[in-house]
GROMACS .gro file of C-alpha atoms in nm:
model
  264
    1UNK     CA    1   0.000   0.000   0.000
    2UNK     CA    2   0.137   0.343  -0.113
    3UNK     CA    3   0.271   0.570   0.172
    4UNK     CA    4  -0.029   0.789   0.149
    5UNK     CA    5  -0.298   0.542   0.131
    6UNK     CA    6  -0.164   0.410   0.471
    7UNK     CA    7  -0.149   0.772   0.579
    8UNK     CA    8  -0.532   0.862   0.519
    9UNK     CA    9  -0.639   0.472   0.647
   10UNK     CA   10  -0.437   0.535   0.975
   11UNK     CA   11  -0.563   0.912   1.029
   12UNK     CA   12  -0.895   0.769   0.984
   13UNK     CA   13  -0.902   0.519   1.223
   14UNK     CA   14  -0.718   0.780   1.496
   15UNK     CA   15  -1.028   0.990   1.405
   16UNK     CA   16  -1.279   0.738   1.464
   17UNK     CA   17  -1.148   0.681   1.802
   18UNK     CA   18  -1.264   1.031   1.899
   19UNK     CA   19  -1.655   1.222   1.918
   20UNK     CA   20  -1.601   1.399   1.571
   21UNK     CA   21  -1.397   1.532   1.321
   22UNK     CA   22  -1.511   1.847   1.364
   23UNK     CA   23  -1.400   1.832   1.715
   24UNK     CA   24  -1.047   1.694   1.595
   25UNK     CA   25  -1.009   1.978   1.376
   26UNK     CA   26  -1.123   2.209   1.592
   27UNK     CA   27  -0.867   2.121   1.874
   28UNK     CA   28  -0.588   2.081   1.627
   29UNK     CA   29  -0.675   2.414   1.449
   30UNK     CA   30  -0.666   2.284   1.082
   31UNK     CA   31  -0.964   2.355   0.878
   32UNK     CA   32  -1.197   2.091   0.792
   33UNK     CA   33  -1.204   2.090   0.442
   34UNK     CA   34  -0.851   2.055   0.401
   35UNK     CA   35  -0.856   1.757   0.679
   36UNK     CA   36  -1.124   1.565   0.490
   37UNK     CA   37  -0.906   1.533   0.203
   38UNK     CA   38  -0.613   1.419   0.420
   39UNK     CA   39  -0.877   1.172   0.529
   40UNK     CA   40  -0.985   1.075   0.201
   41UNK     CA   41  -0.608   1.073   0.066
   42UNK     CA   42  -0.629   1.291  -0.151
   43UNK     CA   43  -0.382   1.523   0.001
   44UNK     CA   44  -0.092   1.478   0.211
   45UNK     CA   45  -0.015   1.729   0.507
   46UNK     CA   46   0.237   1.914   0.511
   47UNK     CA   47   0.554   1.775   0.796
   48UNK     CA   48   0.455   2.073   1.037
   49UNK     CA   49   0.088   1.936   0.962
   50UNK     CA   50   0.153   1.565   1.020
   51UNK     CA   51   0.351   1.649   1.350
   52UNK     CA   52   0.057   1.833   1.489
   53UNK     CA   53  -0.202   1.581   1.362
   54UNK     CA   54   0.055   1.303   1.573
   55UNK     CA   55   0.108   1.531   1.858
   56UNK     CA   56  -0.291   1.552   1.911
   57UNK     CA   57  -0.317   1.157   1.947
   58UNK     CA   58   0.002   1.121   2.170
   59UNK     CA   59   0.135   0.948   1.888
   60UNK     CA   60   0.498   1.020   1.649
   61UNK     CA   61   0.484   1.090   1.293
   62UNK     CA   62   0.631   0.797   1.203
   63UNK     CA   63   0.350   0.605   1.396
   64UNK     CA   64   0.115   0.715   1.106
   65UNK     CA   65   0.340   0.523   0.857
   66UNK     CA   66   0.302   0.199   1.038
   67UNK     CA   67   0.169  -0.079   0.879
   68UNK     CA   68  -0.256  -0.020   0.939
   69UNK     CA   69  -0.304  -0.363   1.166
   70UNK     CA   70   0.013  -0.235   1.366
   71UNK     CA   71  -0.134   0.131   1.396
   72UNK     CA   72  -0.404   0.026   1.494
   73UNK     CA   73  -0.225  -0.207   1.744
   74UNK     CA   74  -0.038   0.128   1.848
   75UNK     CA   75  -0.344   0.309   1.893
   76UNK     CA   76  -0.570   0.087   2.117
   77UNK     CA   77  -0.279  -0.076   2.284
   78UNK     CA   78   0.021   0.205   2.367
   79UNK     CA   79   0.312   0.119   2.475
   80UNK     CA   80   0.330   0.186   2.884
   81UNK     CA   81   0.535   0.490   2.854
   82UNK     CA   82   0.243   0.646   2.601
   83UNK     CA   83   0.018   0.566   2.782
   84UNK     CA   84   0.051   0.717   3.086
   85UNK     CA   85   0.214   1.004   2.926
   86UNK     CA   86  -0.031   1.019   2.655
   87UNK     CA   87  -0.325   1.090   2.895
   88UNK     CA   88  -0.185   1.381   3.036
   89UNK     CA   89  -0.033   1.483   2.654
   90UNK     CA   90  -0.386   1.488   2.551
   91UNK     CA   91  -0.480   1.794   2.743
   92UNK     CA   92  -0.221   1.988   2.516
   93UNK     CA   93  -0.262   2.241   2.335
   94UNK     CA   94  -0.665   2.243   2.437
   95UNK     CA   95  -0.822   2.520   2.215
   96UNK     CA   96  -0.539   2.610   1.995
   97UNK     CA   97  -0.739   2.884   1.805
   98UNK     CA   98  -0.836   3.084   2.058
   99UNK     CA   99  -0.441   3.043   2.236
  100UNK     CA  100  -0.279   3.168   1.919
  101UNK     CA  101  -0.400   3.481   2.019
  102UNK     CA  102  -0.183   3.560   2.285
  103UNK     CA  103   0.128   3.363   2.101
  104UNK     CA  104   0.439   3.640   2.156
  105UNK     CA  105   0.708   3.799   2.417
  106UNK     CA  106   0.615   3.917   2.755
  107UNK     CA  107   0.773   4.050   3.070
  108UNK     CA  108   0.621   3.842   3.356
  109UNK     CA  109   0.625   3.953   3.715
  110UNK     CA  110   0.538   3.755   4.060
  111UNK     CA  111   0.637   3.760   4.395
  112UNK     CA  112   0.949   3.521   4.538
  113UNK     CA  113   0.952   3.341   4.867
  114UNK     CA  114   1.403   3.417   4.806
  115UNK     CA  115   1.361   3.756   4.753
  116UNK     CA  116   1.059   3.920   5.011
  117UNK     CA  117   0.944   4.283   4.948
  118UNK     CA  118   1.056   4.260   4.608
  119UNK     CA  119   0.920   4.151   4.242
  120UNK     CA  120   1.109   3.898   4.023
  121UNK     CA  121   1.034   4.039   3.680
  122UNK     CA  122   1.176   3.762   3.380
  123UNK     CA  123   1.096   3.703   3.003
  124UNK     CA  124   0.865   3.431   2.825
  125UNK     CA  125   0.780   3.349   2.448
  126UNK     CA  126   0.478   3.165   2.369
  127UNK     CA  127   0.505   3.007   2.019
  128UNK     CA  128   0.433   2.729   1.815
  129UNK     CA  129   0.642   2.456   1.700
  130UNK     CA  130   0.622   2.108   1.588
  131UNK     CA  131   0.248   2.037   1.671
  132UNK     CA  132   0.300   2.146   2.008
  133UNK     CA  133   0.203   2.521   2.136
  134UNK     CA  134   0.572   2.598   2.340
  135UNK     CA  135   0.665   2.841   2.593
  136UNK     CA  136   1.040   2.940   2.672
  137UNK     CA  137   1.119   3.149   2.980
  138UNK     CA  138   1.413   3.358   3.131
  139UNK     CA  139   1.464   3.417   3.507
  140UNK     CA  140   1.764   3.655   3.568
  141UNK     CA  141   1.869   3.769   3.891
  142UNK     CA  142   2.181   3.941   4.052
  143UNK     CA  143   2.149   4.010   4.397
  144UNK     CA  144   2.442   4.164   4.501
  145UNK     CA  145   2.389   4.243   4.843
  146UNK     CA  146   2.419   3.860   4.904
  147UNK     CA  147   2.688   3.824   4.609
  148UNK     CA  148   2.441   3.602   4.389
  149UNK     CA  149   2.386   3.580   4.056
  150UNK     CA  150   2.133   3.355   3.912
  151UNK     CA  151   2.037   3.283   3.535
  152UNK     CA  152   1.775   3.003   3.502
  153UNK     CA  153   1.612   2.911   3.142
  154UNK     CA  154   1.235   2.730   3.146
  155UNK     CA  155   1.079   2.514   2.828
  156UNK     CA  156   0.760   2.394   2.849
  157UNK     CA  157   0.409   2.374   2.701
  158UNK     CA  158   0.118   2.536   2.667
  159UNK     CA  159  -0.239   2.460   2.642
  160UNK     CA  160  -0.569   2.656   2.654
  161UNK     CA  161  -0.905   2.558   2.829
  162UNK     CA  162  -1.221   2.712   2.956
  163UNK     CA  163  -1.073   3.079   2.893
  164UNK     CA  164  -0.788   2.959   3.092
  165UNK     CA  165  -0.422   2.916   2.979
  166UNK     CA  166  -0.254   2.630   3.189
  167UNK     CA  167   0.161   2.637   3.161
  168UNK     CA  168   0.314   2.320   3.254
  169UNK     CA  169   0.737   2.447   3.287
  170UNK     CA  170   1.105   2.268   3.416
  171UNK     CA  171   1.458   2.410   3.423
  172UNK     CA  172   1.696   2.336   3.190
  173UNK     CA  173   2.004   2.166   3.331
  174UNK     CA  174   2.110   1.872   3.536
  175UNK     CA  175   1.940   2.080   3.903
  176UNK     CA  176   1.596   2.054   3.706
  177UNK     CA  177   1.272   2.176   3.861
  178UNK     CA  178   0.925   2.200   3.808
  179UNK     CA  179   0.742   2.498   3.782
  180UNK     CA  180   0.259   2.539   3.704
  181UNK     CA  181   0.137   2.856   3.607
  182UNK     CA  182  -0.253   2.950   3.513
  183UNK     CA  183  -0.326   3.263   3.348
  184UNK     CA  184  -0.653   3.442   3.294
  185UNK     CA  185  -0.712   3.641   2.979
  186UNK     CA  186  -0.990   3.923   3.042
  187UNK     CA  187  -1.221   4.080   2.745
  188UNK     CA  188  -1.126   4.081   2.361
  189UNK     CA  189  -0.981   4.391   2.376
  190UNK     CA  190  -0.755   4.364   2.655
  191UNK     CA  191  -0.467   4.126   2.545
  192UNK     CA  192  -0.189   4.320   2.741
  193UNK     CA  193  -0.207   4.149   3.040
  194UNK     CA  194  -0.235   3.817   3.151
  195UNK     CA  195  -0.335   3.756   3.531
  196UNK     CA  196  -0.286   3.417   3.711
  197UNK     CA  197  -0.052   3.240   4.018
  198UNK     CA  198   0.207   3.049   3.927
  199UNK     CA  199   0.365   2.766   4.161
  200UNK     CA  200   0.716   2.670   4.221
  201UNK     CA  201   1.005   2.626   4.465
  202UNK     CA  202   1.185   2.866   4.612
  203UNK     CA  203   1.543   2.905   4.473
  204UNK     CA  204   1.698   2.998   4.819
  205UNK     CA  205   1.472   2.868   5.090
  206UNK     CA  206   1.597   2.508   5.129
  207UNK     CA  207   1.391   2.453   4.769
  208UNK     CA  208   1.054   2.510   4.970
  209UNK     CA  209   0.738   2.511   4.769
  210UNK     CA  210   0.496   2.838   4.738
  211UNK     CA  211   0.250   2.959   4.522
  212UNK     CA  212   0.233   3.313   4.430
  213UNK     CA  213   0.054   3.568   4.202
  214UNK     CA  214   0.173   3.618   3.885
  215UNK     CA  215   0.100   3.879   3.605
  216UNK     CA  216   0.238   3.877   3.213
  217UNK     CA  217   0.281   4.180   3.023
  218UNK     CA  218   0.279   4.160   2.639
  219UNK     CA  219   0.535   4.298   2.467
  220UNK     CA  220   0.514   4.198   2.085
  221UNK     CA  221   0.597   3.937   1.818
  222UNK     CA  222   0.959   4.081   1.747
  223UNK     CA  223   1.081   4.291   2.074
  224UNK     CA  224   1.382   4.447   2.124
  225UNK     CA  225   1.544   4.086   2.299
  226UNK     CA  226   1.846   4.291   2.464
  227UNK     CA  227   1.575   4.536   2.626
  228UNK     CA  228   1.386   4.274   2.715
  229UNK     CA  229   1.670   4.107   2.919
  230UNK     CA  230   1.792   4.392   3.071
  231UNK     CA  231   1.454   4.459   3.274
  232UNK     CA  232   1.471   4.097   3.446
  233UNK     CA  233   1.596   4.077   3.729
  234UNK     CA  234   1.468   4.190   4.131
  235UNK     CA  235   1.236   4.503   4.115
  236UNK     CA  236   1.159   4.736   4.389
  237UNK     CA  237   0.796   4.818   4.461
  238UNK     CA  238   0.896   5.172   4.424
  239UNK     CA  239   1.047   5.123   4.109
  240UNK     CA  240   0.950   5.401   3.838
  241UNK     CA  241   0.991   5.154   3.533
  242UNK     CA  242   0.743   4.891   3.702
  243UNK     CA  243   0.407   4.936   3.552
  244UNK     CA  244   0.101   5.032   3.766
  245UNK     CA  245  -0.124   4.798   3.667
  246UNK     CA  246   0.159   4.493   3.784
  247UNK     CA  247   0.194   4.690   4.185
  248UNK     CA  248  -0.149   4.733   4.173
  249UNK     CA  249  -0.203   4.350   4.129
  250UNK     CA  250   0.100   4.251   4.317
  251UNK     CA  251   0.087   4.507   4.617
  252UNK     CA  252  -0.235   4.424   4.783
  253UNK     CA  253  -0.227   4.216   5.093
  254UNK     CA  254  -0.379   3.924   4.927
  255UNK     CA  255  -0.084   3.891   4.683
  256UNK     CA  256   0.140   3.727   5.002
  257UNK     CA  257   0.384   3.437   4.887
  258UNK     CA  258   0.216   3.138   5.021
  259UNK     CA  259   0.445   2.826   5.163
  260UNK     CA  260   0.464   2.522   5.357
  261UNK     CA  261   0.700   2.578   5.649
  262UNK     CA  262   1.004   2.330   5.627
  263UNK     CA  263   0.919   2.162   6.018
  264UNK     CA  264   0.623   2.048   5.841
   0.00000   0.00000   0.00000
């Protein structure tokens, strides 16, 4: 059987295993005409296409190439690993239409459990690449009082849900952590901020864990990257460069770093 034929027979038994195409589509973010004739073979995707079309099942795409009995195999019957990864994969990227939207740079701000009475303001980039809606963030800090200087770089992913955007992030390097954030985008017309908590360990305090508010700024498609970096870093309250709309958010008594203490 011809590569594509075995393309469009596995896609279409992937699809069957879900409530609709329309769904599919609509959670993929490829338009349904176009899809149907992937189904019917009489189109092949594109390799950006077919990666997004795997990524939604949990699946490779090489899987799609598979021989249709062994696909098949591959989709009722996952290996362990994809199995109990897949069910959490599945949840990503949610509603990719409507997270598109807010796809670009931003300065993000929150509150540390290290650093009390000040904001830790880094830089993320929301994008998409290989199926998979991707974040990539920056945390820069030089505390000099306390002769530290710490540079820590975040990848993760991104997926959108009930007007929420849930960020699922770990450090890069051998001391890796984990890091959830969930953001709340307000009305249509207000796409400069993003307001949410985020929840981590702190970098300092015996790696303890806290939740905190959090607020991202947006900043563009195409910033100024060297501006961008020079603003992370440990921001005063006071600070004259530190929008009013992040102390507003971040000021109020409310905002306080929550923890577990370490006796516990």
């Amino acid at each position: 059987m011809p590569q594509d034929d075995i393309f469009a027979t596995n896609l279409r038994f992937a699809c069957a295993t879900r409530r609709s195409i329309s769904q599919v589509c609509r959670e993929i973010g490829i338009n349904r005409q176009q899809f149907n004739r992937y189904i019917s073979g009489e189109a092949r995707p594109s390799a950006h296409n077919v990666a997004r079309i795997a990524a939604f099942f949990g699946l490779s795409a090489d899987d799609f190439l598979l021989p249709p009995k062994l696909f098949e195999a591959r989709m009722i019957r996952p290996e362990r690993h994809r199995l109990e990864a897949g069910q959490l994969l599945e949840g990503f990227p949610g509603d990719a239409a409507a997270l598109r939207r807010h796809f670009g740079y931003y300065q993000t701000y929150h509150l540390s459990l290290s650093w009390p009475g000040f904001v830790v303001c880094s830089c993320a980039h929301i994008y998409e690449e290989g199926g998979s809606i991707r974040v990539k963030s920056i945390e820069r800090i030089r505390d000099r009082a306390n002769e530290i200087e710490q540079f820590s770089k975040y990848v993760g992913l991104v997926t959108f849900w009930r007007n929420r955007i849930f960020i699922a992030e770990r450090t890069v390097g051998q001391a890796a952590m984990l890091a959830q954030t969930i953001l709340m985008p307000f009305e249509l017309h207000q796409r400069v901020y993003l307001r949410g908590t985020t929840m981590g360990v702190s970098w300092r305090k015996e790696n303890l864990p806290y939740a905190s508010r959090m607020i991202w700024r947006h900043i563009g498609q195409d910033p100024d990257k060297r501006q961008m970096l020079s603003r992370c870093g440990l921001v005063p309250f006071g600070a004259r460069h530190l929008p009013s709309a992040v102390r507003r958010f971040l000021e109020v008594p409310e905002a306080e770093v929550l923890t577990i203490p370490a006796e516990y």
